[in-house]
Coordinates of C-alpha atoms and ligand atoms in Angstrom, one line a residue:
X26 CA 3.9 -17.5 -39.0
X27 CA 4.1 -18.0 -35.0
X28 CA 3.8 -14.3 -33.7
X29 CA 5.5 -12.8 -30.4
X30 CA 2.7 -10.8 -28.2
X31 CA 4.0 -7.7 -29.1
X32 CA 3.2 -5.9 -26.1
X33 CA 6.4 -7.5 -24.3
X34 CA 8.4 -5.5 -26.9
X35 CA 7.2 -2.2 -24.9
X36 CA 8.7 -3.3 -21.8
X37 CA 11.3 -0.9 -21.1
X38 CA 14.0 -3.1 -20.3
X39 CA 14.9 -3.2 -16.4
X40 CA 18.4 -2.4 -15.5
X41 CA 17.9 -1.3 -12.2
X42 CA 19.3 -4.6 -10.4
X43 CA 21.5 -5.7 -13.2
X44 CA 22.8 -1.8 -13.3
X45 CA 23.6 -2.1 -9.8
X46 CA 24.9 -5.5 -9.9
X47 CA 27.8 -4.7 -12.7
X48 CA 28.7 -1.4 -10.4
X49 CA 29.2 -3.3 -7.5
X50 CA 31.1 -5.7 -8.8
X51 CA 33.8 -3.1 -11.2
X52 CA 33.5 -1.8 -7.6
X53 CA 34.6 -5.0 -5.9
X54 CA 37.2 -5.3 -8.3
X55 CA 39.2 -1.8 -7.9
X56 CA 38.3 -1.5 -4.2
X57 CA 38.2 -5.4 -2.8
X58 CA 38.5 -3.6 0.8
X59 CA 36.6 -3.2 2.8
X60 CA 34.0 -5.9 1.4
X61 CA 30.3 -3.9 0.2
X62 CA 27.7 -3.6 2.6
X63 CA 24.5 -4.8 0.6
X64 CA 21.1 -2.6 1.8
X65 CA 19.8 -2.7 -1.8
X66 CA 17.7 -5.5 -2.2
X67 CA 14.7 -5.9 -0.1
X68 CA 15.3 -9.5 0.8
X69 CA 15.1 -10.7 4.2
X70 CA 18.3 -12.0 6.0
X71 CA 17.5 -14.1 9.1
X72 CA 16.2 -17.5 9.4
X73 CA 12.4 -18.4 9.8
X74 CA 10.6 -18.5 13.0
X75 CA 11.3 -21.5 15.1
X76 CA 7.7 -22.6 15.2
X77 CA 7.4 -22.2 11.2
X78 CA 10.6 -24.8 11.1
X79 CA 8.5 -27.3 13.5
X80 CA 5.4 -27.2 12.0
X81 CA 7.3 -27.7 8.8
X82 CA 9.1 -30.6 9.5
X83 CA 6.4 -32.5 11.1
X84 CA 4.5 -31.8 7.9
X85 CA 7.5 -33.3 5.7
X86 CA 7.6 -36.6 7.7
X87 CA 3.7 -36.7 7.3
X88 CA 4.6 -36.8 3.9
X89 CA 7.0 -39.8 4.7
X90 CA 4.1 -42.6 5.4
X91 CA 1.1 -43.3 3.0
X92 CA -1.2 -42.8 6.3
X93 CA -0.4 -38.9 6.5
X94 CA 0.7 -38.4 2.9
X95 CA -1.2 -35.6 0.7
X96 CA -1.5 -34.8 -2.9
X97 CA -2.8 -32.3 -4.4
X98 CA -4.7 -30.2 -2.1
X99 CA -7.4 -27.6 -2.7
X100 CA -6.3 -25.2 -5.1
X101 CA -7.3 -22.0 -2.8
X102 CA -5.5 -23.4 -0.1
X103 CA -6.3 -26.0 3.4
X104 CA -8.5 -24.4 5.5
X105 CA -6.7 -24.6 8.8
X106 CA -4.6 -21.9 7.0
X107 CA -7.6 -19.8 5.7
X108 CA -9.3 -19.8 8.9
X109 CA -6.5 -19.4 11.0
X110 CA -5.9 -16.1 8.3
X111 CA -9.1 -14.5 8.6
X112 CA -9.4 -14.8 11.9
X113 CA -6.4 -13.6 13.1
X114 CA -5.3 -11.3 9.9
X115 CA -8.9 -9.4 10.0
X116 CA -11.5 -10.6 12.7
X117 CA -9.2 -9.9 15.6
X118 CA -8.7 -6.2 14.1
X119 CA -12.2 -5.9 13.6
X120 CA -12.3 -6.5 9.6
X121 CA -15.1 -8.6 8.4
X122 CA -13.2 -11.3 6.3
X123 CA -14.1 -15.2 6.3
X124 CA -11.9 -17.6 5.3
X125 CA -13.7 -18.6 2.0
X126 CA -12.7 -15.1 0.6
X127 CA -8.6 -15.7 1.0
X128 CA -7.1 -17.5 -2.1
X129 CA -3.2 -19.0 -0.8
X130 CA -0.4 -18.7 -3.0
X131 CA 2.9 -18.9 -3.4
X132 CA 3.4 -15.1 -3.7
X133 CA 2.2 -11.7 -3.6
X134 CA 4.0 -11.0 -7.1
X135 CA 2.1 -14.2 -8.7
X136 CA -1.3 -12.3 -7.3
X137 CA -0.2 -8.6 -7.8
X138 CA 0.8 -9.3 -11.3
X139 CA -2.1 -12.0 -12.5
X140 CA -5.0 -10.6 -11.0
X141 CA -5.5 -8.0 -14.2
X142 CA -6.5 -10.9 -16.5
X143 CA -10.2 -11.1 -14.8
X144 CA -10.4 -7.2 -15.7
X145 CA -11.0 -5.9 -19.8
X146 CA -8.3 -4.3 -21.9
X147 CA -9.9 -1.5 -21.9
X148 CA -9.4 -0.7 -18.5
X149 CA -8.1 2.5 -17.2
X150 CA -5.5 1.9 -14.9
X151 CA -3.9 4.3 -12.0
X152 CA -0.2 3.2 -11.0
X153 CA 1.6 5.5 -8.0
X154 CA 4.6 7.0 -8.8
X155 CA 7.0 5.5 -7.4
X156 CA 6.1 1.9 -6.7
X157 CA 6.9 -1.6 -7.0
X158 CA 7.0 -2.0 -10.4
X159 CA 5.2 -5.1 -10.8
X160 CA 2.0 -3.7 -11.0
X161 CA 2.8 -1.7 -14.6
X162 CA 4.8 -4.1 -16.3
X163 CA 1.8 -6.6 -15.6
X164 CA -0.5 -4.6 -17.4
X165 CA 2.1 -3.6 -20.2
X166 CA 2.1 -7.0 -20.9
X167 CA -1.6 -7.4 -21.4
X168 CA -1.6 -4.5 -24.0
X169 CA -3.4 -1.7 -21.4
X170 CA -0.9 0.7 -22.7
X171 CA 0.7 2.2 -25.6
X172 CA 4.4 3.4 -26.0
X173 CA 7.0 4.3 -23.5
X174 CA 7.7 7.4 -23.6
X175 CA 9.9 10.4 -21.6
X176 CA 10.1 7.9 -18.4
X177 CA 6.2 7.0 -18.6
X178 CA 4.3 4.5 -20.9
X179 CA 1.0 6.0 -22.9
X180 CA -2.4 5.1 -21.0
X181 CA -1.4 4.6 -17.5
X182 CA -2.7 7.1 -14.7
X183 CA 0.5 7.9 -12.7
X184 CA -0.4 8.9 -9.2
X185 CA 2.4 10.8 -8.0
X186 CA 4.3 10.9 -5.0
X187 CA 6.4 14.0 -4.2
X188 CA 7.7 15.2 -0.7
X189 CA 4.7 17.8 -0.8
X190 CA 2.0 15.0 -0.4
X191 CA 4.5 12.9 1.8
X192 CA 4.7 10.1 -1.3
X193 CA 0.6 9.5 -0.4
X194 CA -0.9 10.3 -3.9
X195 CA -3.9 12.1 -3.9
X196 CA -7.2 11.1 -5.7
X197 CA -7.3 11.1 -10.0
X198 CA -8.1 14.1 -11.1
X199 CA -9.5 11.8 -14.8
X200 CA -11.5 8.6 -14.7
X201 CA -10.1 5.2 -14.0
X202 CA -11.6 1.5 -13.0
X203 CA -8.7 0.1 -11.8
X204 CA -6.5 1.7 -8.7
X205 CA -3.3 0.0 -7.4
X206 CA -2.2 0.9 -3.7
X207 CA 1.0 -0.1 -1.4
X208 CA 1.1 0.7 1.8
X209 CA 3.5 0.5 3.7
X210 CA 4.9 1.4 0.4
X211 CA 7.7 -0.1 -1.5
X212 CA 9.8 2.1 -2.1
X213 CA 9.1 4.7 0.0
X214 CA 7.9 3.9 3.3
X215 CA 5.1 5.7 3.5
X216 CA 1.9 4.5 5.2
X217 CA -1.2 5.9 4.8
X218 CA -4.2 6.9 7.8
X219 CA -7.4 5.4 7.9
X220 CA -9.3 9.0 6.8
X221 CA -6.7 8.9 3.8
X222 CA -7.7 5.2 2.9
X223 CA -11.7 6.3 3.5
X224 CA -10.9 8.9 0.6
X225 CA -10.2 6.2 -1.7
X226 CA -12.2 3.8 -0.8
X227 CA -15.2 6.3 -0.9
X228 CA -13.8 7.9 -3.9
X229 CA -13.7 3.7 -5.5
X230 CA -17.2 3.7 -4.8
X231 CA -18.6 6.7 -6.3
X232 CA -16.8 5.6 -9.5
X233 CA -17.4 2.1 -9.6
X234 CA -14.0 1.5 -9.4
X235 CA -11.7 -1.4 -8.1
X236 CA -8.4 -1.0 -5.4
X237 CA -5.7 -3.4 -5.3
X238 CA -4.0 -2.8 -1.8
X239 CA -0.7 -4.4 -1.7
X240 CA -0.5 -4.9 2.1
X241 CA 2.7 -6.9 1.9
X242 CA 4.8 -4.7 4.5
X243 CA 1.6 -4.7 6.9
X244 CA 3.8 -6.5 10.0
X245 CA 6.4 -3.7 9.9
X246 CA 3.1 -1.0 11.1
X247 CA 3.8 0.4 14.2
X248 CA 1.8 3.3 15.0
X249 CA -1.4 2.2 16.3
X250 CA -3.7 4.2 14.4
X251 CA -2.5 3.0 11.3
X252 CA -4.8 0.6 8.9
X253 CA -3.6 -3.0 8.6
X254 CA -6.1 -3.5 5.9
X255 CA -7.9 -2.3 3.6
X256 CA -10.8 -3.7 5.4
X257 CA -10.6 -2.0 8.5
X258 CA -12.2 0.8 6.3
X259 CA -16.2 0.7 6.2
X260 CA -17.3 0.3 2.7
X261 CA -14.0 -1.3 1.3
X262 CA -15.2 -5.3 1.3
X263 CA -17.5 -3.7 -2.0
X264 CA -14.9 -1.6 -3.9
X265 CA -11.1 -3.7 -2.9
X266 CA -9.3 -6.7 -3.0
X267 CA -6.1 -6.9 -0.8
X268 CA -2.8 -8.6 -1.0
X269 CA -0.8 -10.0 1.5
X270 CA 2.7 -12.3 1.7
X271 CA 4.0 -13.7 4.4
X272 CA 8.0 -13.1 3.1
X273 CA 8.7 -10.4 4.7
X274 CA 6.4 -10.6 7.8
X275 CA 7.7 -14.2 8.5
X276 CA 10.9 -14.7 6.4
X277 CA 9.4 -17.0 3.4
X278 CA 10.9 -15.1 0.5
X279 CA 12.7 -18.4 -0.4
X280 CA 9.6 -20.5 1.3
X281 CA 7.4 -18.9 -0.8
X282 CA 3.5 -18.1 0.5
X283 CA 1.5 -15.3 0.2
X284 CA -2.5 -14.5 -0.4
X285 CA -5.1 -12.7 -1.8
X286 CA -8.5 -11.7 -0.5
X287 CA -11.8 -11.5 -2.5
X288 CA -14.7 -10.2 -1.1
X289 CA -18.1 -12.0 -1.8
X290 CA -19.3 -8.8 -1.9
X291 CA -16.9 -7.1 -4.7
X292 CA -18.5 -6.7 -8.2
X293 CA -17.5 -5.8 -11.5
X294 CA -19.7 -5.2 -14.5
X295 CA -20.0 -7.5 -18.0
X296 CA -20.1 -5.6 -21.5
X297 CA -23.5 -5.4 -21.2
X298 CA -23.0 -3.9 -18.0
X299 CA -24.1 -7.2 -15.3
X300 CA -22.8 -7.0 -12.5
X301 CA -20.6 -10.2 -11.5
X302 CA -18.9 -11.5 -8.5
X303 CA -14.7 -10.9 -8.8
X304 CA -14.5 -13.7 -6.6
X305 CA -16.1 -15.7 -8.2
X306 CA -13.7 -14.9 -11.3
X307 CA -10.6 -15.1 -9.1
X308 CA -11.5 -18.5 -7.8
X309 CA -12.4 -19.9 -11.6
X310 CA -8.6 -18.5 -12.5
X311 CA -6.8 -19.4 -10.0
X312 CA -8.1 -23.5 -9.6
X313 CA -7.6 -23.1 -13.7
X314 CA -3.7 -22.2 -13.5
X315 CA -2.8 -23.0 -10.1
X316 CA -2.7 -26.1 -8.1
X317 CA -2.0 -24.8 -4.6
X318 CA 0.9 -24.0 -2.4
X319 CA 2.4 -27.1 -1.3
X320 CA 1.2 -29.1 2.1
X321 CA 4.2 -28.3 4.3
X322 CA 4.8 -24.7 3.2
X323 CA 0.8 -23.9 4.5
X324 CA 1.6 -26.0 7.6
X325 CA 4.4 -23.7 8.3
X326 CA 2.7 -19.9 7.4
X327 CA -0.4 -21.8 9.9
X328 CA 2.3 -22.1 12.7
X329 CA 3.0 -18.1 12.6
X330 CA -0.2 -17.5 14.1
X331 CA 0.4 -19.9 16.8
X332 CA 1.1 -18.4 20.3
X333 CA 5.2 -19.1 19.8
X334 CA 4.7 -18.2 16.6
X335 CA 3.4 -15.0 17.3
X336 CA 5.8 -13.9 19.5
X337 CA 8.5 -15.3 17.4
X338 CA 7.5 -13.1 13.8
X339 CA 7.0 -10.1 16.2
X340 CA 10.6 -10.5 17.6
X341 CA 11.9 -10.7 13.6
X342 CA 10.1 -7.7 12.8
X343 CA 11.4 -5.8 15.3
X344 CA 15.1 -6.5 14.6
X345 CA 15.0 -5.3 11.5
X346 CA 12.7 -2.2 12.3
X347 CA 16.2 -1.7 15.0
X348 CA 18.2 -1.5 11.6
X349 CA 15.3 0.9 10.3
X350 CA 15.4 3.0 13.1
X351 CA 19.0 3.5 13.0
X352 CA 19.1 4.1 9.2
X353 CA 16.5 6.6 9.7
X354 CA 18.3 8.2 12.6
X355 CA 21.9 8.5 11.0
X356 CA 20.2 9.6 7.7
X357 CA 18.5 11.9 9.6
X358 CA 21.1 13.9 11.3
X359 CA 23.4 13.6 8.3
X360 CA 21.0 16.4 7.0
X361 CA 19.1 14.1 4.4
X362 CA 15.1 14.6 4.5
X363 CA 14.0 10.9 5.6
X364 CA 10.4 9.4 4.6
X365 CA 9.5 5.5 5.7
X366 CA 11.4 3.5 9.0
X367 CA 8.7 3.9 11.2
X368 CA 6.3 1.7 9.8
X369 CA 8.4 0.2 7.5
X370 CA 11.8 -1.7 6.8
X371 CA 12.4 0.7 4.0
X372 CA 14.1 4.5 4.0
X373 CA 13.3 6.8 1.2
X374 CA 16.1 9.1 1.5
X375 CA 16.1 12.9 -0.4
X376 CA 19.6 13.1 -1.7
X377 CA 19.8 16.7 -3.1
X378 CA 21.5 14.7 -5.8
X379 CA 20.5 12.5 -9.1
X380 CA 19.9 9.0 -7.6
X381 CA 22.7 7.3 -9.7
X382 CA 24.7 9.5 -8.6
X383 CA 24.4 9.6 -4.7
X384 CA 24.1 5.7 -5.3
X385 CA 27.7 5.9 -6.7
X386 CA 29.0 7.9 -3.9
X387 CA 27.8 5.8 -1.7
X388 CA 29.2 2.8 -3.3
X389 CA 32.9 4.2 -3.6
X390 CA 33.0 6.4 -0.3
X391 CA 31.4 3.7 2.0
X392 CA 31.4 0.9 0.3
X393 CA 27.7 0.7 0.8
X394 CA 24.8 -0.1 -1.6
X395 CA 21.6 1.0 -1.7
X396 CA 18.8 1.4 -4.6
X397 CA 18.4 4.5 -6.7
X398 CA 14.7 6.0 -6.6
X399 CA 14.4 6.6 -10.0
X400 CA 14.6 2.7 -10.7
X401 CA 10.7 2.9 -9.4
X402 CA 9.7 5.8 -11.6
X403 CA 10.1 9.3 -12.6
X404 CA 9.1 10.4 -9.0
X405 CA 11.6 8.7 -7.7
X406 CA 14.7 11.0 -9.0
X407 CA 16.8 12.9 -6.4
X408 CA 16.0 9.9 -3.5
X409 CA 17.6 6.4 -2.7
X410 CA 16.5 3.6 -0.8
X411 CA 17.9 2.3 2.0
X412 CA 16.6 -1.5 2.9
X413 CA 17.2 -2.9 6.8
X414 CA 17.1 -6.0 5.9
X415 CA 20.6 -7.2 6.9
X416 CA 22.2 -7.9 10.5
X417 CA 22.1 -5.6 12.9
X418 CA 26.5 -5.6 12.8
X419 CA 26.3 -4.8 9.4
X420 CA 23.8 -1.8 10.0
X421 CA 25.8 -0.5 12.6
X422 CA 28.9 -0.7 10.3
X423 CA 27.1 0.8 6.8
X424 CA 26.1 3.9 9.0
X425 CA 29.6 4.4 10.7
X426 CA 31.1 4.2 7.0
X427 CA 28.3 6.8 5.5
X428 CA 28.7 9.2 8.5
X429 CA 32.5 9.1 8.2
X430 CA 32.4 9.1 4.2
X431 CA 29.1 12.1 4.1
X432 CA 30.3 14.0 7.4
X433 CA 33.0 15.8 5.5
Ligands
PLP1 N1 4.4 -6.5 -3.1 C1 5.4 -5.7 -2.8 C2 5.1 -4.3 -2.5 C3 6.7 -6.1 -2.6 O1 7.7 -5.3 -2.3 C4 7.0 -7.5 -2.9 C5 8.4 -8.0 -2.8 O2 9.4 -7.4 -2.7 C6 6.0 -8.3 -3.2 C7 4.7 -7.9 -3.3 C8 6.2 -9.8 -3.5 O3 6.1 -10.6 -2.5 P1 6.2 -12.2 -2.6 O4 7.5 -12.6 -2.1 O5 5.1 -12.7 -1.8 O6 6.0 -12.6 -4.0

């Protein structure tokens, strides 16, 4: 008898986008006027960089003549794109990366979520509270928990985030091996300061420990003190491996490329307690079930580091952090307690109310949608988030209809 992998039957079941989905449209039906406002989803809206389109088009018609044509290429990616990565991504901010330690992909969710197969069941695991939820349904799948249970599933670490410690969790107070991070954080915004990121990395190292820093919102960092990487911090090419995408930096949600980076220097231990080189794992799992992200895709993530390209990501990333600033602003002076939108395209906003049910208001009063917090955890109750990813018109216009519809 053929038998399920009965871990998937733990999975609470995720209604979070689906929930909001049937609201908005029983909304849409009662209320067809004015049309919904969508700062839910954290999609991007505008087109991709000029130079990404040019340097993707010439790569297609390469593809056009047997002369220029490529198969299959290298399974961790062509090196124009890993060199150009390392050495614009981490040598030019000091960060002692080469290019044979990035893996390409076609996304930071592929990486975020596959990357715990190289690690043993057994492993303790530390999730924040809230967070992209990715990381714990990953490793809910691969049996490193037991049951759900009161919001939280058996066997996970929850690192919480609270308005006291500014949704930056502080260190495990019980033993773990395996530590995921996000900063700039999804959902919250929050970033995190190089002495913060020391305490982990330090704290990684003293416990033989591994981090997984989800660096995916890195482009949207503007305070200059703030930590690009993980390996800007001394110590952290032998305790973390980081994750980066280049979907919300450069607009390739639907493009799709992103990629990981694994130290030669990281080790884990065997059984019988050997060490071994992760990358050296990562590299036989990924050339076992991946065959690279296709020829033109690399060609166009190579063209954002190019001198138009450059200029071109930093002028998308700074229209929507317009939208974030205004979010923040109106938020801010409506009375609501405002983390994230400084250093992020997100706003984590403290509602005073249960999430659903600000959500709701929101939804009916303004005809705007946002995402409730607790959809990211049990931390996340009482806050919504508020996305800038959409046109600066529609920004302007959510706001006006939130301050006229809250300003009562
Ligand atoms: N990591 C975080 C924190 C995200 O919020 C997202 C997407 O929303 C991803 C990873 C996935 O990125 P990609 O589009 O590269 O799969």
């Amino acid at each position: 008898m053929i038998r399920i992998n009965d871990n998937y039957l733990k999975l609470k079941a995720s209604y979070l986008f689906s929930d909001i989905a049937k609201r908005v449209t029983a909304h849409q039906q009662r209320q067809p006027d004015p049309a919904v406002i969508r700062l839910g989803i954290g999609d991007v809206t505008r087109a991709l960089p000029e130079a990404c389109i040019s340097a993707f088009h010439r790569a297609v018609d390469e593809m056009a003549t047997d002369g220029s044509f490529r198969g299959y290429g290298p399974e961790q990616g062509y090196d124009f794109l890993r060199e150009a990565i390392a050495e614009n991504d981490f040598r030019a901010r000091g960060a002692d990366i080469r290019a044979e330690e990035i893996f390409v992909s076609d996304g930071a969710k592929c990486d975020t979520g596959n990357i715990q197969e190289i690690f043993a069941t057994g492993t303790r695991i530390a999730i924040p509270d809230p967070v992209y939820p990715v990381y714990l349904d990953t490793n809910v799948m691969a049996g490193r928990t037991g049951q759900y249970r009161n919001g939280r599933y058996e066997g996970i670490v929850y690192l919480e985030g609270q308005a006291e410690n500014g949704f930056i969790p502080g260190l495990p107070t019980e033993p773990v091996d395996l530590i995921y991070l996000c900063f700039p954080n999804n959902p919250t915004g929050a970033t995190i300061t190089a002495d913060q990121l020391k305490e982990w990395v330090d704290y990684a190292a003293a416990n033989q420990a591994i981090i997984l820093y989800d660096a995916a919102y890195e482009a949207f960092i503007r305070d200059q003190s703030l930590p690009h990487s993980i390996y800007e911090i001394e110590g952290a090419r032998q305790v973390a491996i980081e994750f980066r995408s280049f979907s919300k930096t450069a607009g390739f949600t639907g493009t799709r490329c992103a990629y990981t980076v694994v130290p030669k220097s990281l080790m884990a231990f065997s059984a019988s307690g050997e060490a071994h080189s992760v990358h050296s794992l990562w590299s036989r799992r990924h050339s076992t079930k991946f065959n690279g992200v296709s020829y033109p895709v690399q060609r166009a993530a190579e063209a954002v580091y190019s001198d138009a390209g450059k200029r071109q990501v930093a002028e998308l990333v700074d229209y929507y952090m317009a939208n974030a600033h205004l979010i923040r602003k109106e938020m801010q002076a409506l009375g609501y307690p405002c983390i994230g939108g400084e250093n992020s395209p997100y706003i984590w906003v403290a509602t005073g109310k249960a999430s659903w049910t600000f959500f709701d208001m929101l939804l009916e009063k303004a005809g705007v949608v946002c995402t409730p917090g607790a959809g990211f955890g049990t931390c996340g109750e009482g806050y919504i988030r508020i996305s800038a990813f959409n046109s600066h018109e529609n920004v302007t216009l959510a706001m006006t209809r939130i301050r006229q519809a809250l300003d009562t």
